[in-house]
Coordinates of C-alpha atoms in Angstrom, one line a residue:
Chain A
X485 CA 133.5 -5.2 -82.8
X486 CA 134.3 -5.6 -86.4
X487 CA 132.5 -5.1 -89.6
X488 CA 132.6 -7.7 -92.1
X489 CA 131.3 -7.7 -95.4
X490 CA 130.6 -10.5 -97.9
X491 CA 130.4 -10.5 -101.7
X492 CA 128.1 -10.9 -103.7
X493 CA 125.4 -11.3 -101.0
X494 CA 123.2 -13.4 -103.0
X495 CA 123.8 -15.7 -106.5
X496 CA 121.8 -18.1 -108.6
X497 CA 124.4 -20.2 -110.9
X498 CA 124.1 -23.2 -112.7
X499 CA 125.5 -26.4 -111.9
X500 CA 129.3 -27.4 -112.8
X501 CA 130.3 -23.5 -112.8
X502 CA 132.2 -22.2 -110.0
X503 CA 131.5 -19.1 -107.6
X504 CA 134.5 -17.3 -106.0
X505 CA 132.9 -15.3 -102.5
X506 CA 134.9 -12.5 -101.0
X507 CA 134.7 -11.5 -97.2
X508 CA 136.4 -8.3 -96.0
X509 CA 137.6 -7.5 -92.9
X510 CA 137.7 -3.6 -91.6
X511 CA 140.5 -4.4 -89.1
X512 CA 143.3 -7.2 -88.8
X513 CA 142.0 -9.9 -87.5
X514 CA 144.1 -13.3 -86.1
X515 CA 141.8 -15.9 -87.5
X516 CA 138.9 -16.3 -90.4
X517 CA 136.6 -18.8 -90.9
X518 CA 134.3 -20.3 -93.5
X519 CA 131.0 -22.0 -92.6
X520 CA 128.0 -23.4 -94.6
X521 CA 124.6 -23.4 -93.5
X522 CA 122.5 -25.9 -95.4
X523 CA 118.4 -25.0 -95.7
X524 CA 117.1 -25.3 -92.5
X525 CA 120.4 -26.7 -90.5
X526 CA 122.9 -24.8 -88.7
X527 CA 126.4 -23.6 -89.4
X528 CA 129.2 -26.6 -89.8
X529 CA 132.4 -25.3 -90.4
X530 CA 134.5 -25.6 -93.5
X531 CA 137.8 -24.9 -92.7
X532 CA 140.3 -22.2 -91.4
X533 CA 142.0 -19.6 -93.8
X534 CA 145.5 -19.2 -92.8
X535 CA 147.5 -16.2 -93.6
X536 CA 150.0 -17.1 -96.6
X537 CA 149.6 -20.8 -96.4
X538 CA 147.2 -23.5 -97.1
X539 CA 144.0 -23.8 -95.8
X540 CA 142.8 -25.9 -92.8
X541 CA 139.9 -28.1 -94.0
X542 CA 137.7 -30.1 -91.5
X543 CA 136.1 -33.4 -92.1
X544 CA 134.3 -33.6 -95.1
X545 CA 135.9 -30.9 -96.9
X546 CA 138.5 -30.9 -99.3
X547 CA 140.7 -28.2 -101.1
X548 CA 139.5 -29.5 -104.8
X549 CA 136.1 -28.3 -104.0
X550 CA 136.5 -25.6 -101.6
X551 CA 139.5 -23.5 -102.5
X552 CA 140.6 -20.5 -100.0
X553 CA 142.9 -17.8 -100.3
X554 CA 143.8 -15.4 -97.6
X555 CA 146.4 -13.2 -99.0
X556 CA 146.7 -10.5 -96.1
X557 CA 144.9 -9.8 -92.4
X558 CA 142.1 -8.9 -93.6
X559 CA 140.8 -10.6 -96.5
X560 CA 139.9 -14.2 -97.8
X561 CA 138.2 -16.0 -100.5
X562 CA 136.3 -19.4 -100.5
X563 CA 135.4 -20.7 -103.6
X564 CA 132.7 -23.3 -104.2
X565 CA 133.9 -25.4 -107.6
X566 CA 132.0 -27.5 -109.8
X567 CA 129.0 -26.8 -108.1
X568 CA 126.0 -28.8 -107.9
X569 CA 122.3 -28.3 -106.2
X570 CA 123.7 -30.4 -102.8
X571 CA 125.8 -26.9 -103.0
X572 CA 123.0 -24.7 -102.9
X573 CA 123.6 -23.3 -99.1
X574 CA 124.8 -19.8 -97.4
X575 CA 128.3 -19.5 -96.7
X576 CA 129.2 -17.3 -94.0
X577 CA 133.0 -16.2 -93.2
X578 CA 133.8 -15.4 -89.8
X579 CA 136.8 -13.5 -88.2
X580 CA 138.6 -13.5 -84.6
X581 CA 140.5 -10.7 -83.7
X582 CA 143.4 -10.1 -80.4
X583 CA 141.5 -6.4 -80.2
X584 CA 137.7 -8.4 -80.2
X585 CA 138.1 -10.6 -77.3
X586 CA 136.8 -14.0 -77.3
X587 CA 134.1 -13.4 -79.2
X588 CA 133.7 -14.3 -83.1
X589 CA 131.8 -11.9 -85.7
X590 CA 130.2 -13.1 -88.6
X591 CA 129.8 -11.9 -92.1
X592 CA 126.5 -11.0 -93.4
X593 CA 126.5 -14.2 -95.5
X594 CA 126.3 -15.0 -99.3
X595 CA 122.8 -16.9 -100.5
X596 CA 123.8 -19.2 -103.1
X597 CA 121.2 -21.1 -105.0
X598 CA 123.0 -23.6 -107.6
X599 CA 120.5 -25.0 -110.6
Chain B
X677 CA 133.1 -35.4 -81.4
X678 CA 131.2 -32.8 -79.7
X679 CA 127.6 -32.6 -80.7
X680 CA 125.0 -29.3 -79.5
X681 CA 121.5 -29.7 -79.1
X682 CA 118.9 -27.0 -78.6
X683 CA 115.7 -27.5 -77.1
X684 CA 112.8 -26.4 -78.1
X685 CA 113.5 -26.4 -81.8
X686 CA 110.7 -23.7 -82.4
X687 CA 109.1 -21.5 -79.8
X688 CA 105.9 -19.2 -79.9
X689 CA 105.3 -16.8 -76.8
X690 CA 103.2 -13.7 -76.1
X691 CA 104.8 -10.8 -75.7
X692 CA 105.8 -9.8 -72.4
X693 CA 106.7 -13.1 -71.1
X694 CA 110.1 -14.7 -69.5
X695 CA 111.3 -17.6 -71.5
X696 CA 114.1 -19.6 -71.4
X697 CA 116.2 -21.3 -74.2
X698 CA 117.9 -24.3 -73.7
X699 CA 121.2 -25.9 -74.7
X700 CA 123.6 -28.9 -74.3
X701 CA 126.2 -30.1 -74.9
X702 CA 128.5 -33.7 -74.8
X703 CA 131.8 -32.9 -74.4
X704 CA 132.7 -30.8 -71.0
X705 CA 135.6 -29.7 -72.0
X706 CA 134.8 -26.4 -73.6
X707 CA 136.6 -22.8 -73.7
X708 CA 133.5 -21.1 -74.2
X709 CA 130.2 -20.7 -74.8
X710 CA 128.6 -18.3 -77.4
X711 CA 124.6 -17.2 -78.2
X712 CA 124.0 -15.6 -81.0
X713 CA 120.9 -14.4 -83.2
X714 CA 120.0 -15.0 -86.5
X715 CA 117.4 -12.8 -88.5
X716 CA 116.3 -14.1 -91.5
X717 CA 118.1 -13.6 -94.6
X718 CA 121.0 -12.4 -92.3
X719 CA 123.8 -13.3 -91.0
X720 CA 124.4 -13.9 -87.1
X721 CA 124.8 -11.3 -84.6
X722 CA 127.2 -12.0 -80.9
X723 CA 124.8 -12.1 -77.7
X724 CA 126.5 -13.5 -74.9
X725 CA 130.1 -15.2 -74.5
X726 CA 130.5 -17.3 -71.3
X727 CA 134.4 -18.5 -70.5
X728 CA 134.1 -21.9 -69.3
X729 CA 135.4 -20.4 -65.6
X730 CA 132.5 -18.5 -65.6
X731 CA 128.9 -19.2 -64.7
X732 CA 126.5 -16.4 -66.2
X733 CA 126.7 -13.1 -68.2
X734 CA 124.4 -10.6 -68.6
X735 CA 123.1 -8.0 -71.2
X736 CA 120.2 -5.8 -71.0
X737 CA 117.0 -8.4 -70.8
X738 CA 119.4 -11.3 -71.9
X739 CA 121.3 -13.7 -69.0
X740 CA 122.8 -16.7 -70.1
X741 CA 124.3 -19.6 -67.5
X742 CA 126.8 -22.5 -68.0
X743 CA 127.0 -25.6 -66.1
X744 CA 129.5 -26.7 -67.4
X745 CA 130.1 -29.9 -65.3
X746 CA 126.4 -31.2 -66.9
X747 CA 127.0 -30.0 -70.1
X748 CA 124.1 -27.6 -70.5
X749 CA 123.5 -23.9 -70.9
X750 CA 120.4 -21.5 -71.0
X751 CA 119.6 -18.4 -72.6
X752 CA 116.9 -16.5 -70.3
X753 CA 115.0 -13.7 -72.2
X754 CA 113.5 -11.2 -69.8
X755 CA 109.9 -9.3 -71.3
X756 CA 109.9 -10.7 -74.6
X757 CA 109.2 -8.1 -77.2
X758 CA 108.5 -8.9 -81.2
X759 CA 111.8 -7.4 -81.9
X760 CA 113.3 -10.6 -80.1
X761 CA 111.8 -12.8 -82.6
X762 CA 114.7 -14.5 -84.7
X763 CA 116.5 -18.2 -84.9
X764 CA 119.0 -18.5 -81.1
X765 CA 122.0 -20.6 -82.2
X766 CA 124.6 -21.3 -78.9
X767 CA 127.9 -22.3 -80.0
X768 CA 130.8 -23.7 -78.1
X769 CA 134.2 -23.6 -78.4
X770 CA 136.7 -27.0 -77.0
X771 CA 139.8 -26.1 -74.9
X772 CA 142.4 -26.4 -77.3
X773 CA 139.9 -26.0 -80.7
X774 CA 141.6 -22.9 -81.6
X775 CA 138.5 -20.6 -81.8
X776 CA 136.4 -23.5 -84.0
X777 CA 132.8 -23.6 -83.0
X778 CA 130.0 -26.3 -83.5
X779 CA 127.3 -25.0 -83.3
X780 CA 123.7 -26.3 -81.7
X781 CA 120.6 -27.0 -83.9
X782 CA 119.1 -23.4 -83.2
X783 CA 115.4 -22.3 -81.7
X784 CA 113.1 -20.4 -83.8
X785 CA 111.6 -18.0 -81.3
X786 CA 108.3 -15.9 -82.1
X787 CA 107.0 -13.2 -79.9
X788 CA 103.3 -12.2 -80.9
X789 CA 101.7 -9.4 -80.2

């Protein structure tokens, strides 16, 4: 398996700042993942972080307002800009790995409440 | 576009009992099929992953089958315990969706003492 981790866990921020999230990987990993999960919905993903190029966004999501980096194997960033209420979700990133199988892990998630 | 529904969306049990957690979904042509839990205020935790070839998998009190031909799947929960209570999200993957999942509506199980 592999052990993610997610920072900060939790954030209150007011509306029109930005909040940069962190996920960290304890192994290489092939692919990583951002998905939101609006209150009481499930997860829809964002888009796919690709190693040393641009992200993959899916429908609905666009690099102005969700930027990702993913610098290395083992690392990525998703940053929520100019963020308003509609914003207010948890963001979870999630990795797949040649050495985990088929199966994807999740991050812990980060809470984010925007005023 | 592939859409996932779960059914029921909420659950409430006795402990002890056999239950059974139902999903669907439209498009057949899937990779694979995950279940996973989610506690609150946490993130999601890997149950079961079913290749599309394959028609159950078991783990501990948890078996989970795939039909994939009718486009459905079910989570069966052996001697329910409160420790089982959490939101059951199933997932799939498309052939070709390179590892994307959608992901069903959830069912928020709770086992009572």
């Amino acid at each position: 398996s592999a052990v993610i981790s997610q920072k900060p866990s939790r954030d209150i921020c007011q509306r029109g700042t930005s909040l940069t999230i962190q996920c960290q990987v304890d192994s290489q990993v092939t692919m990583m993942f951002w998905y939101r999960q609006q209150p009481g919905q499930s997860l829809t993903l964002i888009a796919t972080a690709n190693q040393g190029s641009e992200a993959t966004y899916e429908s609905g999501f666009v690099i102005d307002k969700f930027p990702i980096s993913r610098p290395n194997l083992t690392f990525s960033t998703l940053t929520v800009s100019n963020m308003s209420p509609e914003d207010s979700s948890i963001y979870l990133c999630s990795v797949v790995g040649q050495a985990l199988g088929e199966t994807q892990y999740f991050g812990p998630g980060t809470r984010l409440l925007v005023l | 576009k592939q859409e996932v529904t779960q059914i029921p969306a909420a659950l409430s049990v006795p402990e002890g009992e056999n239950l059974v957690l139902n999903c669907s979904f439209t498009d057949s042509a899937i990779y694979n099929l995950q279940w996973f839990r989610q506690d609150p205020g946490k993130g999601l935790t890997s149950l079961l992953l079913i290749q599309s070839s394959q028609r159950e998998q078991t783990s501990g009190r948890l078996n989970a089958s795939l039909d994939k031909s009718s486009g459905r799947s079910t989570l069966y929960i052996a001697a329910s315990q409160p420790g089982d209570s959490a939101t059951y999200l199933c997932a799939v993957e498309l052939t070709g969706g390179g590892n994307k999942l959608t992901f069903g509506t959830g069912t928020q199980l709770k086992v009572e003492l």
